[in-house]
Coordinates of C-alpha atoms in Angstrom, one line a residue:
M1 CA 16.8 21.3 75.5
F2 CA 18.4 21.6 78.9
S3 CA 16.9 24.1 81.4
S4 CA 20.3 24.6 83.1
V5 CA 24.0 24.2 82.3
L6 CA 26.9 24.5 84.7
I7 CA 30.1 25.8 83.1
A8 CA 33.1 24.0 84.7
N9 CA 35.6 26.7 83.7
R10 CA 36.5 30.4 84.1
G11 CA 37.5 33.5 82.1
E12 CA 36.8 34.1 78.5
I13 CA 35.4 30.7 77.6
A14 CA 33.0 30.6 80.6
V15 CA 31.7 34.0 79.5
R16 CA 31.4 32.8 75.9
V17 CA 29.2 29.8 77.0
I18 CA 27.2 31.8 79.4
R19 CA 26.1 34.2 76.7
T20 CA 24.9 31.5 74.3
C21 CA 23.0 29.8 77.2
R22 CA 21.2 33.0 78.1
E23 CA 20.3 33.6 74.5
M24 CA 18.8 30.1 74.3
G25 CA 16.8 30.6 77.6
I26 CA 19.1 28.2 79.5
R27 CA 20.0 29.0 83.2
A28 CA 23.7 29.5 83.2
I29 CA 25.6 28.4 86.3
A30 CA 29.1 29.4 87.1
V31 CA 31.7 28.1 89.5
Y32 CA 34.6 30.1 90.9
S33 CA 37.8 30.0 93.0
E34 CA 38.5 32.5 95.7
P35 CA 40.5 34.9 93.4
D36 CA 37.6 34.7 90.9
R37 CA 34.9 35.5 93.4
D38 CA 34.0 38.8 91.6
A39 CA 35.1 37.7 88.1
L40 CA 33.1 38.6 84.9
H41 CA 31.9 35.0 84.4
V42 CA 30.5 35.1 87.9
R43 CA 28.8 38.4 87.4
L44 CA 27.1 37.3 84.1
A45 CA 25.9 33.9 85.3
D46 CA 22.4 33.4 86.6
E47 CA 23.9 31.8 89.7
A48 CA 27.4 30.8 90.9
Y49 CA 28.9 28.3 93.3
A50 CA 32.2 28.6 95.3
L51 CA 34.8 25.9 94.8
G52 CA 37.1 27.3 97.4
G53 CA 40.9 27.4 97.1
Q54 CA 43.3 29.6 95.2
S55 CA 45.2 27.6 92.6
S56 CA 43.7 25.5 89.8
E57 CA 44.4 22.3 91.7
E58 CA 42.4 23.6 94.6
S59 CA 39.5 24.8 92.6
Y60 CA 38.8 24.2 88.9
L61 CA 40.7 20.9 89.0
N62 CA 39.0 19.9 92.3
V63 CA 36.6 17.1 91.2
P64 CA 34.6 16.7 94.5
A65 CA 34.0 20.5 94.7
I66 CA 32.7 20.6 91.1
L67 CA 30.5 17.6 91.6
A68 CA 29.1 19.1 94.7
A69 CA 28.3 22.3 92.8
I70 CA 26.6 20.3 90.1
E71 CA 24.4 18.5 92.6
A72 CA 23.6 21.7 94.6
S73 CA 22.6 23.6 91.5
G74 CA 20.6 20.9 89.9
A75 CA 22.3 21.5 86.6
E76 CA 21.1 19.2 83.8
A77 CA 24.3 19.5 81.8
V78 CA 27.9 20.5 82.2
H79 CA 30.1 22.4 79.6
P80 CA 33.8 21.9 80.3
G81 CA 35.1 24.8 78.2
Y82 CA 38.8 24.2 77.2
G83 CA 41.7 23.3 79.4
F84 CA 41.1 21.9 82.9
F85 CA 38.8 18.9 82.6
S86 CA 37.7 19.4 79.0
E87 CA 39.6 16.4 77.8
N88 CA 39.4 14.2 80.9
A89 CA 37.5 11.0 80.3
D90 CA 37.3 10.2 84.0
F91 CA 35.6 13.6 84.7
A92 CA 33.2 13.1 81.8
R93 CA 32.3 9.7 83.1
R94 CA 31.6 11.0 86.6
I95 CA 29.3 13.6 85.1
V96 CA 27.4 10.9 83.1
E97 CA 27.2 8.6 86.2
M98 CA 25.4 11.4 88.0
G99 CA 22.7 11.4 85.4
V100 CA 23.9 14.8 84.0
T101 CA 24.7 15.4 80.4
F102 CA 28.3 16.1 79.5
I103 CA 28.5 18.7 76.6
G104 CA 31.2 17.0 74.6
P105 CA 32.1 13.7 73.2
P106 CA 31.4 10.4 74.9
P107 CA 33.9 9.4 77.6
E108 CA 35.1 6.6 75.4
A109 CA 36.0 9.0 72.6
I110 CA 37.8 11.3 75.0
E111 CA 39.7 8.2 76.3
V112 CA 40.9 7.4 72.8
M113 CA 41.7 10.9 71.6
G114 CA 42.4 12.6 74.9
D115 CA 45.4 10.3 75.2
K116 CA 47.5 11.5 72.3
I117 CA 49.3 8.1 72.0
S118 CA 46.1 6.1 71.6
A119 CA 44.8 8.8 69.3
R120 CA 47.7 8.1 67.0
R121 CA 46.9 4.4 67.0
A122 CA 43.3 5.1 66.3
A123 CA 44.2 7.3 63.3
E124 CA 46.5 4.7 61.9
T125 CA 43.7 2.1 62.3
V126 CA 41.6 4.1 59.8
G127 CA 44.5 4.7 57.5
V128 CA 45.5 8.2 58.6
H129 CA 49.3 8.8 58.9
S130 CA 50.8 10.7 61.8
V131 CA 54.0 12.5 62.4
P132 CA 56.6 9.9 63.6
G133 CA 56.3 9.5 67.4
T134 CA 56.5 7.1 70.4
P135 CA 54.5 5.5 73.2
L136 CA 54.9 7.0 76.7
V137 CA 58.4 8.1 77.4
E138 CA 60.0 7.8 80.8
T139 CA 63.7 8.5 80.6
A140 CA 66.4 10.3 78.8
A141 CA 67.4 7.0 77.2
D142 CA 64.0 6.8 75.5
V143 CA 64.7 10.2 74.0
S144 CA 68.2 9.2 72.9
A145 CA 66.9 6.1 71.2
F146 CA 64.2 8.1 69.3
A147 CA 66.9 10.7 68.3
G148 CA 69.0 7.9 67.0
E149 CA 66.3 7.0 64.4
H150 CA 64.9 10.4 63.6
G151 CA 67.5 12.9 64.7
Y152 CA 67.1 16.2 66.6
P153 CA 65.1 18.4 67.2
I154 CA 62.5 16.3 69.1
A155 CA 59.2 17.5 70.6
V156 CA 58.4 16.3 74.1
K157 CA 54.6 16.5 74.6
A158 CA 52.0 16.0 77.3
A159 CA 50.0 12.9 76.5
Y160 CA 46.9 14.4 78.0
G161 CA 47.4 18.0 77.1
G162 CA 47.0 20.5 74.3
G163 CA 47.3 24.2 73.6
G164 CA 51.1 24.1 73.8
R165 CA 51.1 23.3 77.5
G166 CA 53.6 20.6 78.5
L167 CA 55.4 20.8 75.2
K168 CA 59.2 21.2 75.1
V169 CA 61.7 21.0 72.2
V170 CA 64.9 19.1 72.7
Q171 CA 67.6 20.4 70.3
A172 CA 70.4 18.3 71.6
A173 CA 71.1 15.4 74.0
D174 CA 72.2 17.6 76.9
E175 CA 68.8 19.4 77.0
T176 CA 66.8 16.1 77.5
E177 CA 66.6 15.9 81.3
A178 CA 65.5 19.5 81.7
A179 CA 62.9 19.3 78.9
L180 CA 61.4 16.1 80.4
D181 CA 61.2 17.7 83.9
S182 CA 59.7 20.9 82.7
A183 CA 57.2 19.3 80.4
R184 CA 56.0 17.0 83.3
R185 CA 55.6 20.0 85.7
E186 CA 53.6 22.0 83.2
A187 CA 51.4 19.1 82.2
L188 CA 50.6 18.3 85.8
A189 CA 49.8 21.9 86.7
Y190 CA 47.5 22.5 83.7
F191 CA 45.9 19.1 83.1
G192 CA 46.4 17.1 86.3
R193 CA 48.4 14.4 84.6
D194 CA 52.1 14.3 83.7
E195 CA 52.6 11.5 81.1
L196 CA 54.7 12.4 78.1
Y197 CA 55.5 11.1 74.6
L198 CA 57.8 12.1 71.7
E199 CA 57.3 13.3 68.2
R200 CA 59.6 14.3 65.3
Y201 CA 59.8 18.1 65.2
L202 CA 59.5 19.3 61.6
P203 CA 61.7 22.3 60.6
R204 CA 59.2 24.7 59.0
P205 CA 55.7 23.4 59.2
R206 CA 52.4 25.3 59.3
H207 CA 49.9 24.3 61.9
V208 CA 46.6 23.7 60.2
E209 CA 43.5 22.3 61.9
V210 CA 40.0 21.3 60.8
Q211 CA 36.8 22.0 62.8
V212 CA 34.5 19.0 62.9
L213 CA 30.9 18.7 64.2
A214 CA 29.2 15.3 64.7
D215 CA 25.8 14.4 66.1
A216 CA 24.5 11.2 67.8
H217 CA 22.6 10.2 64.6
G218 CA 25.7 9.4 62.5
N219 CA 26.1 12.8 60.8
C220 CA 29.6 14.4 60.8
V221 CA 30.8 17.4 58.8
Y222 CA 33.9 19.6 58.7
L223 CA 33.6 23.4 58.8
G224 CA 36.7 24.3 56.9
T225 CA 40.3 24.8 58.0
R226 CA 42.2 27.2 60.3
D227 CA 45.8 28.2 60.3
C228 CA 47.5 28.6 63.7
S229 CA 51.1 29.0 62.7
A230 CA 51.9 32.3 64.4
Q231 CA 53.0 30.9 67.8
R232 CA 55.4 31.6 70.6
R233 CA 56.3 29.0 73.2
H234 CA 54.3 26.5 71.0
Q235 CA 51.1 28.5 71.9
K236 CA 49.1 30.3 69.3
L237 CA 49.1 34.1 69.0
I238 CA 47.1 34.6 65.8
E239 CA 44.7 32.2 64.0
E240 CA 42.8 32.5 60.8
A241 CA 40.1 30.8 58.8
P242 CA 40.2 29.4 56.3
A243 CA 43.9 28.4 56.2
P244 CA 45.4 30.5 53.4
D245 CA 47.5 29.3 50.4
I246 CA 46.5 25.7 50.5
P247 CA 45.1 24.2 47.3
A248 CA 41.4 23.5 47.4
D249 CA 41.9 19.7 46.9
V250 CA 44.4 19.5 49.7
A251 CA 42.1 21.4 52.1
A252 CA 39.2 19.1 51.1
A253 CA 41.4 16.1 51.7
M254 CA 42.3 17.4 55.2
G255 CA 38.6 17.9 55.9
E256 CA 37.7 14.4 54.8
T257 CA 40.6 13.0 56.8
A258 CA 39.4 14.8 59.9
V259 CA 35.9 13.3 59.4
T260 CA 37.4 9.9 59.0
V261 CA 39.3 10.3 62.3
A262 CA 36.2 11.5 64.1
R263 CA 34.0 8.7 62.8
G264 CA 36.7 6.2 63.7
C265 CA 36.5 6.9 67.4
G266 CA 32.7 7.3 67.5
Y267 CA 33.0 11.0 68.0
V268 CA 30.0 13.2 68.9
N269 CA 29.9 17.0 69.4
A270 CA 32.4 19.7 68.4
G271 CA 36.1 18.7 68.0
T272 CA 39.3 19.7 66.2
V273 CA 41.6 17.6 64.2
E274 CA 45.1 19.1 63.9
F275 CA 47.7 18.6 61.1
L276 CA 51.2 19.7 60.3
Y277 CA 51.4 21.1 56.7
Q278 CA 54.7 21.5 54.8
D279 CA 55.6 21.6 51.1
G280 CA 52.1 20.5 50.0
E281 CA 51.9 17.5 52.3
F282 CA 50.1 17.1 55.6
W283 CA 50.4 14.8 58.6
Y284 CA 47.8 14.0 61.3
L285 CA 49.0 15.5 64.6
E286 CA 46.2 15.0 67.2
M287 CA 42.5 15.5 67.9
N288 CA 41.3 17.9 70.5
T289 CA 38.1 16.6 72.0
R290 CA 36.7 20.0 72.9
L291 CA 35.9 23.4 71.7
Q292 CA 39.1 25.2 70.6
V293 CA 40.1 28.7 71.8
E294 CA 40.1 29.8 68.1
H295 CA 36.6 28.6 67.3
P296 CA 35.2 32.2 66.7
A297 CA 37.3 32.4 63.5
T298 CA 35.4 29.5 62.1
E299 CA 32.1 30.9 63.4
L300 CA 32.6 34.2 61.4
V301 CA 33.3 32.4 58.1
C302 CA 30.6 29.7 58.4
G303 CA 27.9 31.6 60.1
L304 CA 27.3 29.2 62.9
D305 CA 27.3 29.6 66.7
L306 CA 29.4 26.5 67.6
V307 CA 28.4 26.6 71.3
E308 CA 24.8 26.5 70.3
Q309 CA 25.5 23.6 68.0
Q310 CA 27.3 21.9 71.0
L311 CA 24.2 22.3 73.2
R312 CA 21.8 21.1 70.5
V313 CA 23.9 18.0 69.7
A314 CA 24.3 17.2 73.4
A315 CA 20.5 17.5 73.9
G316 CA 20.1 14.8 71.2
D317 CA 19.2 17.0 68.2
P318 CA 20.5 16.0 64.7
L319 CA 22.6 18.5 62.8
G320 CA 20.3 20.7 60.7
F321 CA 22.6 20.6 57.7
D322 CA 25.1 18.3 55.8
Q323 CA 28.5 18.8 54.2
S324 CA 27.0 20.3 51.0
D325 CA 25.3 23.0 53.0
V326 CA 28.6 24.2 54.5
E327 CA 29.6 27.4 52.8
L328 CA 32.6 29.5 53.9
R329 CA 32.4 33.3 53.2
G330 CA 35.3 35.7 53.4
H331 CA 38.2 35.4 55.8
A332 CA 38.5 35.8 59.6
I333 CA 41.5 36.5 61.8
E334 CA 41.6 35.9 65.6
V335 CA 44.2 37.6 67.7
R336 CA 44.9 36.5 71.3
I337 CA 45.5 39.4 73.6
N338 CA 47.6 37.9 76.4
A339 CA 48.9 39.5 79.6
E340 CA 52.5 39.1 78.5
D341 CA 55.5 41.2 77.7
P342 CA 56.8 40.6 74.1
A343 CA 59.6 43.1 74.4
G344 CA 62.8 41.5 73.0
G345 CA 60.7 38.4 72.1
H346 CA 60.7 37.2 75.7
F347 CA 56.8 37.0 76.2
L348 CA 57.1 37.1 80.0
P349 CA 53.8 36.8 81.9
S350 CA 52.4 40.1 83.2
P351 CA 49.8 39.6 85.9
G352 CA 48.1 42.5 87.6
R353 CA 44.9 44.7 87.7
I354 CA 43.5 46.0 84.4
S355 CA 43.2 49.7 85.1
K356 CA 41.8 50.6 81.6
L357 CA 40.3 48.5 78.9
V358 CA 39.0 50.2 75.6
V359 CA 37.5 47.5 73.3
P360 CA 37.4 48.1 69.5
D361 CA 34.2 48.1 67.6
G362 CA 32.9 48.4 64.0
F363 CA 31.8 46.2 61.2
G364 CA 33.1 42.7 61.3
T365 CA 34.7 43.3 64.7
R366 CA 34.2 41.1 67.8
F367 CA 36.0 40.9 71.1
D368 CA 35.5 37.9 73.4
T369 CA 36.9 38.4 76.9
G370 CA 36.6 37.4 80.5
Y371 CA 37.6 40.7 82.0
E372 CA 36.5 44.3 82.3
A373 CA 38.4 47.4 83.6
G374 CA 39.2 46.9 87.3
D375 CA 39.5 43.1 87.1
E376 CA 42.6 41.3 88.2
I377 CA 44.7 39.0 85.9
S378 CA 45.8 36.4 88.5
P379 CA 49.3 34.8 88.2
L380 CA 47.5 31.5 89.2
Y381 CA 45.7 31.0 85.9
D382 CA 46.1 31.3 82.1
N383 CA 47.0 34.8 81.0
L384 CA 44.5 35.2 78.1
I385 CA 42.7 38.6 78.5
G386 CA 40.6 38.2 75.4
K387 CA 40.3 37.5 71.7
L388 CA 39.9 40.0 68.9
I389 CA 38.2 38.4 65.9
C390 CA 37.8 40.4 62.7
W391 CA 36.0 39.3 59.4
G392 CA 36.8 40.6 55.9
A393 CA 35.7 39.8 52.4
D394 CA 39.1 38.4 51.8
R395 CA 42.4 37.9 53.7
P396 CA 43.9 41.3 52.9
A397 CA 40.7 43.0 54.1
A398 CA 40.7 40.9 57.3
I399 CA 44.3 41.9 58.0
R400 CA 43.6 45.6 57.5
R401 CA 40.5 45.4 59.7
T402 CA 42.3 43.6 62.4
L403 CA 45.1 46.2 62.4
R404 CA 42.6 49.0 62.6
A405 CA 40.9 47.3 65.5
L406 CA 44.1 46.7 67.4
G407 CA 44.9 50.4 66.9
E408 CA 41.7 51.3 68.8
M409 CA 42.3 48.9 71.6
E410 CA 43.8 50.2 74.9
V411 CA 44.9 48.1 77.8
E412 CA 46.5 49.6 80.9
G413 CA 47.8 48.1 84.1
V414 CA 49.2 45.0 82.6
A415 CA 51.5 44.3 79.6
T416 CA 49.9 42.8 76.6
T417 CA 50.9 41.1 73.3
I418 CA 49.2 43.8 71.1
A419 CA 52.5 45.2 69.9
A420 CA 53.7 41.7 68.8
D421 CA 50.4 41.0 67.2
E422 CA 50.7 44.2 65.1
A423 CA 54.3 43.3 64.2
I424 CA 53.1 39.9 62.9
L425 CA 50.1 41.2 61.0
S426 CA 52.2 43.9 59.4
H427 CA 55.0 41.7 58.3
P428 CA 55.4 40.8 54.6
D429 CA 56.1 37.1 55.6
F430 CA 52.7 36.9 57.1
A431 CA 51.1 38.6 54.1
A432 CA 52.9 36.1 51.8
V433 CA 52.1 33.1 54.0
T434 CA 55.7 32.1 54.2
H435 CA 55.7 32.0 58.0
S436 CA 55.8 28.7 60.0
T437 CA 55.3 27.6 63.6
R438 CA 58.9 28.7 64.5
W439 CA 58.8 32.0 62.6
V440 CA 57.9 34.2 65.6
T441 CA 60.6 32.7 67.8
D442 CA 63.3 32.3 65.2
E443 CA 62.8 35.1 62.6
L444 CA 60.5 37.9 63.8
D445 CA 62.5 40.8 65.2
L446 CA 60.8 42.2 68.3
S447 CA 63.9 43.8 69.7
G448 CA 62.5 47.3 69.2
L449 CA 59.5 46.9 71.5
M450 CA 59.7 49.0 74.6
P451 CA 59.1 47.2 77.9
M452 CA 56.1 48.4 79.8
Q453 CA 58.1 49.3 82.9
V454 CA 60.2 51.7 80.8
A455 CA 57.1 53.4 79.4
E456 CA 55.6 53.6 82.9
E457 CA 58.8 55.2 84.3
L458 CA 58.7 57.8 81.5
A459 CA 55.0 58.5 82.1
L460 CA 55.4 58.8 85.9
T461 CA 58.3 61.3 85.9
G462 CA 55.9 64.0 86.9
D463 CA 56.8 66.4 84.2
S464 CA 54.5 65.7 81.2
E465 CA 56.8 67.8 79.0
K466 CA 59.5 65.2 79.6
V467 CA 57.2 62.4 78.4
H468 CA 54.8 63.6 75.6
H469 CA 56.4 65.3 72.7
T470 CA 53.8 66.3 70.1
I471 CA 55.2 67.2 66.7
D472 CA 53.5 68.1 63.4
V473 CA 54.3 65.8 60.5
E474 CA 53.4 66.4 56.9
V475 CA 53.1 63.5 54.5
N476 CA 51.7 63.8 51.0
S477 CA 50.2 67.2 51.8
K478 CA 48.4 65.8 54.8
R479 CA 49.2 67.0 58.3
Y480 CA 49.3 64.7 61.4
K481 CA 50.0 65.2 65.1
V482 CA 52.3 62.5 66.5
K483 CA 53.1 62.0 70.2
L484 CA 56.5 60.6 71.1
W485 CA 56.8 58.9 74.5
M486 CA 60.4 59.8 75.6
P487 CA 62.2 62.4 77.6
P488 CA 64.4 65.1 75.9
G489 CA 67.6 63.6 74.4
A490 CA 66.3 60.0 74.7
A491 CA 65.4 59.6 71.0
A492 CA 68.4 57.3 70.5
A493 CA 67.8 55.4 73.7
A494 CA 64.2 54.3 73.5
P495 CA 61.7 54.0 70.6
A496 CA 58.4 55.8 70.8
A497 CA 55.4 53.7 71.9
D498 CA 53.7 54.5 68.6
Q499 CA 55.1 56.7 65.8
R500 CA 52.7 56.0 62.9
P501 CA 50.7 59.0 61.7
G502 CA 47.1 59.2 62.8
R503 CA 47.5 56.6 65.5
R504 CA 46.6 57.1 69.2
P505 CA 49.9 56.8 71.2
R506 CA 49.9 53.6 73.3
R507 CA 52.5 51.9 75.4
T508 CA 54.2 48.9 73.9
S509 CA 53.9 45.9 76.1
G510 CA 56.4 44.5 78.5
S511 CA 57.4 43.8 82.1
G512 CA 61.1 43.7 81.8
S513 CA 63.5 40.8 81.0
G514 CA 64.2 37.7 83.0
T515 CA 67.5 39.1 84.2
G516 CA 66.4 42.3 86.0
G517 CA 68.4 44.5 88.4
G518 CA 72.0 45.5 88.1
G519 CA 74.6 43.3 86.3
G520 CA 75.0 40.9 89.3
E521 CA 71.4 40.9 90.5
V522 CA 68.9 38.4 89.2
R523 CA 65.4 39.6 90.0
T524 CA 61.9 38.2 89.3
P525 CA 60.0 40.0 86.5
M526 CA 56.7 38.9 87.9
Q527 CA 55.0 37.1 90.8
G528 CA 55.3 33.4 90.8
T529 CA 56.6 30.1 92.3
V530 CA 60.2 29.0 92.2
V531 CA 60.2 25.6 90.5
K532 CA 63.9 24.9 90.5
V533 CA 67.1 26.6 91.5
L534 CA 69.8 25.7 88.9
V535 CA 72.9 27.2 90.7
T536 CA 74.6 27.1 94.1
V537 CA 76.9 29.5 95.8
G538 CA 80.4 29.3 94.2
D539 CA 79.1 28.3 90.7
T540 CA 80.6 30.1 87.7
V541 CA 78.0 31.4 85.3
A542 CA 78.0 33.2 82.0
A543 CA 75.7 36.0 80.8
G544 CA 72.5 34.3 79.5
D545 CA 72.8 31.2 81.7
P546 CA 69.5 30.2 83.4
V547 CA 69.8 30.3 87.2
V548 CA 66.2 29.9 88.4
V549 CA 63.1 28.4 86.9
L550 CA 60.0 30.4 87.8
E551 CA 56.4 29.3 87.2
A552 CA 53.8 32.0 86.6
M553 CA 50.4 31.8 84.9
K554 CA 51.0 28.1 84.1
M555 CA 54.2 28.8 82.2
E556 CA 57.8 28.1 83.2
N557 CA 60.3 31.0 82.7
N558 CA 64.0 30.8 83.0
L559 CA 65.6 33.7 84.9
L560 CA 69.0 34.4 83.4
A561 CA 72.3 35.7 84.6
A562 CA 73.0 39.2 83.2
C563 CA 76.8 39.0 83.5
N564 CA 79.7 36.6 83.7
G565 CA 80.7 35.8 87.2
T566 CA 80.4 33.7 90.4
V567 CA 77.2 33.0 92.3
S568 CA 77.7 34.7 95.7
E569 CA 74.2 34.4 97.1
V570 CA 71.0 32.3 96.5
R571 CA 68.0 33.7 98.3
V572 CA 65.2 31.2 97.2
A573 CA 64.5 27.5 97.1
A574 CA 62.1 25.4 95.1
G575 CA 58.5 26.0 96.2
D576 CA 59.1 29.6 97.4
L577 CA 56.5 32.2 96.4
V578 CA 58.1 35.4 95.1
G579 CA 56.8 38.8 94.1
G580 CA 57.7 40.9 91.1
G581 CA 61.2 42.5 91.5
D582 CA 62.4 40.1 94.2
L583 CA 66.1 39.5 94.3
V584 CA 66.7 35.7 93.9
V585 CA 70.3 35.3 93.0
L586 CA 73.4 37.6 93.4
I587 CA 76.4 37.2 91.1
E588 CA 79.8 38.6 91.7
P589 CA 80.8 40.0 88.2
A590 CA 84.0 38.6 86.7

C-alpha cells in the first residue's frame, strides 16, 4: 500500500478521500488555490501545497503546478476525485510517466471512455447499443442534419465531460447556435476541452447507472444500480440505490452489460456505466472513468468503502470478492445540498459565506461535505455544499429518514436546494417512481418557494414581532407551536418558510430571480462573469427575453428582461466581472 497520496481536487470529494487515506494510515496531501487556502480539505490533510491562482484554470487545472506539488511532496499516488482532471488521459499519463500511481483506470481506458464518441464505438464493438448520436459536431448545419434524421429535441454534449456540464438541449433550429456556443464555453471552463457531439434526446427517460469495480487481475463486478433521474439543468439533485421499480432481470442485464463495457476497454478501478431507461428498455449512454459524486448511496447498500477499494486496486491487490458475494441490503438516498436558489424553479447560484451549518445525525444518516460554518462558497468553483445520504430498510423508510434529516439541517448565509429536495421527496410522483430526467424542470411546481432575500428582508426589519408569528395549532388532539415568517397582513403575499407542525422554522432557499430590480432594470442575482451581451441600445425586448449571459459557479445563467420595452442602456461587456445586484441593462418600459 502507498505511504502517501496526493488528492488533485478540492471540496467534498477531497475531504472524502483524505478521510479514507487517514483511516488506512496513508499520508494525505492536499493542493489548494488562493481562495481555498483555509478550506476544510486543507485543514484535514497531513500537508498541503499551494497551486496559486484564483480560478480553476489557474489552479486545479494547472498541470505544471500540480506536477510540481506531486514532486515536492514525494507522493506515491494521485487521486483525481471527480471533475477537473479525473477523466483526462493526458494528465493520467503524465502522472504515470513520473513513476507515480494514478488512482483510476489506465490512461488508455480513459482515452477510450473519456472521449464519449470513442466510448460509443467501443460499446458497439462489444455489442452494446447506444442512444443514437454523432461524431464530433462543429456547426449548426451538423445539428440540422441530425435533426433531419431524428427530429428535435437534440442533446448537445461535451465530448470530454460529464455531470451535466457542457450539456444543452436544442428544442428547435433557431436555438442551435446559442446552444453550441454555451456548451463549448461550459465544457472548456470545467474540463479544459470544448469538443461537442450530439445525441437523440428521449422524452421521458430515467437515468440509471451501474457501479463497476475491476482489478488488474481480470476480476470485474457490478455493485447494483443507482437512479439519478431527479435533475435540474441536467445535473443531479437526488440519487438512490438500487434504482427502484426495475425488474430484477432487467437490472441484472444492465449490470452484466456494464461489466461487458468495462472489460471491453481494459478497465481497472472504480467506474460507472450510465444508461437511459424508458418503458422497460435501456440504452447505453456513456462510461464515467472515475468515482461518481453519488458513490455513497452504493456504499450504504453494499457495505463497501469504494475509495478504499480504489486504493487497494491501484496498489495491485485483487478484489477480495466476486459477483456472487455482492449483496445489496435496504435502500439509500443521496441528496445534494447545493448553494443555489430553487425559488420559482430557477436554481440560481448563491455564493457566499456559510454563517451557520447544523448537520443532521441519527441512525443511517451520513453527511459528506467540504465546508464548515464560517467557510466561503466561492463563485469560482462548483456549488456543492455537501451530500446527505440516508439508509433505510426499504425505499419508503429511506425517504422518511431523508426528510427527517433534511428537517434537522440548517444552512445560513447562502441559499440552498433543501426546499426543492424536500418538495421532490414529498411528491407522489417520486414515491410512485413516475418521474423522469425532465420532471423537475417540466412538472414540479416550485413557484411557492420564498427567495432567500425576501426571508432575510423580513428577518432584518428590526421588529421581531413583524417577523415571527407563533401560533398554537391543534391536530388530532395534539398541540403544536408553529412559527410563521411574515409581517402582519402579509399572509397572502408570501408563504411561510415552514408551516408543517413540529418542524423548526427555516428559510426557504433563494437569491432572487434573474431579472432583479424594477421593471426596467436588469440586475445580477449573484457575483459572476459576463459571458455574452445579447442586446444593444435601441433593441426592442419582451418580458422574459434573455439580455445577458452570466457565468457563475461553472454554470451559465440567462438574465431576463422583466418588461416589454426598448433597451436604453447597456452597462457591461463580455468578460466583465460583476457583483450581486449590479445593474447591467436598463430598459425603457413600453
